[in-house]
């Protein structure tokens, strides 16, 4: 994710805390593409662990008292971050929250001199990122069916 705009968001973007992780996990699990292989409790525990160990972070947008947008670093190390878990509530997808959230997070990572990478299996997101960023590899996911 090597391109972003140095713009200020017109909506408040917050760094999530441990108390937000269950609501974030519920939002992610509403989406079949990114949430179908998770269970809410397990995902909330993963997000909490990443926050507590500082190996990941989540950013959120709240509207009408609820979390309507989320993006996270699912892994971080010196100089690098892997971005995932980006989702916008269906009712709020016409508000440019994806771009605002991504730009904000990339600006924050850039301040820390971290290079961000992302991954996707969604054709729509692959096309978006291909227009915006430099492709550096292929990604696939193997999921055990129970």
Short mmCIF file of C-alpha atoms in Angstrom, two decimals:
data_model
loop_
_atom_site.label_atom_id
_atom_site.label_comp_id
_atom_site.label_asym_id
_atom_site.label_seq_id
_atom_site.Cartn_x
_atom_site.Cartn_y
_atom_site.Cartn_z
CA UNK A 1 0.00 0.00 0.00
CA UNK A 2 2.43 2.59 -1.26
CA UNK A 3 0.15 5.50 -2.17
CA UNK A 4 -2.06 7.62 0.04
CA UNK A 5 -3.29 11.18 0.25
CA UNK A 6 -2.08 13.45 3.01
CA UNK A 7 -5.60 14.56 3.84
CA UNK A 8 -7.48 15.19 7.06
CA UNK A 9 -10.57 13.07 7.56
CA UNK A 10 -13.88 14.94 7.92
CA UNK A 11 -15.05 12.20 10.30
CA UNK A 12 -13.40 11.15 13.54
CA UNK A 13 -11.23 8.06 13.21
CA UNK A 14 -10.36 6.37 16.48
CA UNK A 15 -7.80 3.81 17.48
CA UNK A 16 -9.82 0.92 18.88
CA UNK A 17 -9.40 -0.37 22.40
CA UNK A 18 -9.93 -3.78 23.89
CA UNK A 19 -13.52 -2.80 24.75
CA UNK A 20 -14.27 -2.37 21.01
CA UNK A 21 -13.07 -5.78 19.83
CA UNK A 22 -16.34 -7.72 20.24
CA UNK A 23 -18.29 -5.13 18.24
CA UNK A 24 -15.55 -5.09 15.58
CA UNK A 25 -15.63 -8.90 15.36
CA UNK A 26 -19.43 -8.85 14.97
CA UNK A 27 -19.11 -6.35 12.09
CA UNK A 28 -16.42 -8.41 10.34
CA UNK A 29 -18.49 -11.59 10.71
CA UNK A 30 -21.43 -9.96 8.89
CA UNK A 31 -19.44 -10.14 5.66
CA UNK A 32 -19.21 -13.50 3.89
CA UNK A 33 -15.94 -12.68 2.11
CA UNK A 34 -13.78 -11.68 5.06
CA UNK A 35 -15.75 -13.03 8.01
CA UNK A 36 -17.18 -16.40 7.03
CA UNK A 37 -14.38 -18.48 8.54
CA UNK A 38 -14.35 -16.66 11.90
CA UNK A 39 -16.44 -17.02 15.01
CA UNK A 40 -17.17 -13.72 16.76
CA UNK A 41 -15.70 -14.72 20.15
CA UNK A 42 -12.51 -16.14 18.64
CA UNK A 43 -11.96 -13.13 16.38
CA UNK A 44 -12.58 -10.71 19.26
CA UNK A 45 -9.96 -12.59 21.28
CA UNK A 46 -7.46 -12.35 18.39
CA UNK A 47 -8.06 -8.60 18.01
CA UNK A 48 -7.69 -8.13 21.77
CA UNK A 49 -4.42 -10.08 21.81
CA UNK A 50 -3.00 -8.00 18.94
CA UNK A 51 -3.88 -4.77 20.74
CA UNK A 52 -2.45 -5.98 24.08
CA UNK A 53 0.78 -7.34 22.58
CA UNK A 54 1.15 -4.33 20.24
CA UNK A 55 1.50 -6.67 17.24
CA UNK A 56 -1.60 -5.15 15.66
CA UNK A 57 -4.01 -2.27 15.95
CA UNK A 58 -7.51 -1.43 14.81
CA UNK A 59 -8.98 1.85 13.62
CA UNK A 60 -12.70 2.54 13.64
CA UNK A 61 -15.34 5.05 12.62
CA UNK A 62 -18.43 5.35 14.81
CA UNK A 63 -21.74 6.73 13.60
CA UNK A 64 -25.06 6.71 15.39
CA UNK A 65 -23.39 5.13 18.43
CA UNK A 66 -22.02 2.05 16.64
CA UNK A 67 -18.87 0.99 14.83
CA UNK A 68 -19.58 1.28 11.10
CA UNK A 69 -16.05 1.04 9.67
CA UNK A 70 -12.93 -0.88 10.64
CA UNK A 71 -9.43 -1.52 9.37
CA UNK A 72 -6.50 -3.07 11.16
CA UNK A 73 -2.95 -4.14 11.08
CA UNK A 74 -3.14 -7.87 11.60
CA UNK A 75 0.62 -8.11 12.10
CA UNK A 76 3.35 -5.57 12.78
CA UNK A 77 7.09 -5.69 13.17
CA UNK A 78 9.87 -3.15 12.80
CA UNK A 79 9.35 -1.30 9.53
CA UNK A 80 6.39 -3.36 8.31
CA UNK A 81 2.64 -3.81 8.83
CA UNK A 82 0.10 -6.16 7.25
CA UNK A 83 -3.32 -4.54 6.83
CA UNK A 84 -6.54 -6.55 6.91
CA UNK A 85 -10.02 -6.76 8.34
CA UNK A 86 -11.22 -3.71 6.45
CA UNK A 87 -14.99 -3.55 6.40
CA UNK A 88 -17.67 -0.89 6.12
CA UNK A 89 -21.21 -1.53 7.35
CA UNK A 90 -23.47 -1.93 4.29
CA UNK A 91 -25.63 1.03 5.30
CA UNK A 92 -22.56 3.34 5.27
CA UNK A 93 -20.76 2.23 2.11
CA UNK A 94 -21.71 5.37 0.19
CA UNK A 95 -19.73 7.69 2.49
CA UNK A 96 -16.08 7.15 1.34
CA UNK A 97 -15.25 5.62 4.74
CA UNK A 98 -12.99 3.03 3.10
CA UNK A 99 -10.75 5.69 1.56
CA UNK A 100 -10.81 7.88 4.68
CA UNK A 101 -9.94 4.98 6.98
CA UNK A 102 -7.20 3.60 4.69
CA UNK A 103 -5.62 7.02 4.21
CA UNK A 104 -5.64 7.71 7.94
CA UNK A 105 -4.06 4.37 8.81
CA UNK A 106 -1.42 4.68 6.07
CA UNK A 107 -0.51 8.17 7.32
CA UNK A 108 -0.12 6.82 10.86
CA UNK A 109 2.08 3.94 9.67
CA UNK A 110 4.12 6.29 7.49
CA UNK A 111 4.87 8.49 10.53
CA UNK A 112 6.35 5.36 12.14
CA UNK A 113 8.28 4.57 8.94
CA UNK A 114 6.34 1.33 8.44
CA UNK A 115 5.64 -0.05 4.99
CA UNK A 116 2.09 -1.40 4.71
CA UNK A 117 1.05 -4.49 2.77
CA UNK A 118 -2.45 -5.83 2.28
CA UNK A 119 -4.06 -8.93 0.85
CA UNK A 120 -7.41 -9.86 -0.62
CA UNK A 121 -9.30 -12.64 -2.35
CA UNK A 122 -12.07 -10.28 -3.49
CA UNK A 123 -11.92 -9.42 -7.20
CA UNK A 124 -13.31 -5.96 -6.44
CA UNK A 125 -10.60 -5.21 -3.87
CA UNK A 126 -7.84 -6.68 -6.03
CA UNK A 127 -8.89 -4.36 -8.85
CA UNK A 128 -9.02 -1.37 -6.47
CA UNK A 129 -5.59 -2.06 -5.00
CA UNK A 130 -4.12 -2.74 -8.46
CA UNK A 131 -5.10 0.80 -9.46
CA UNK A 132 -3.87 2.40 -6.23
CA UNK A 133 -0.84 0.41 -5.14
CA UNK A 134 2.07 -1.66 -6.40
CA UNK A 135 1.35 -5.38 -6.63
CA UNK A 136 4.16 -7.38 -5.08
CA UNK A 137 2.90 -10.97 -4.96
CA UNK A 138 0.08 -13.46 -4.94
CA UNK A 139 -2.06 -14.56 -2.01
CA UNK A 140 -4.26 -17.56 -1.34
CA UNK A 141 -6.00 -18.92 1.71
CA UNK A 142 -6.62 -22.52 2.68
CA UNK A 143 -9.55 -22.98 5.05
CA UNK A 144 -10.57 -26.30 6.63
CA UNK A 145 -14.26 -27.09 6.22
CA UNK A 146 -15.77 -28.69 9.31
#
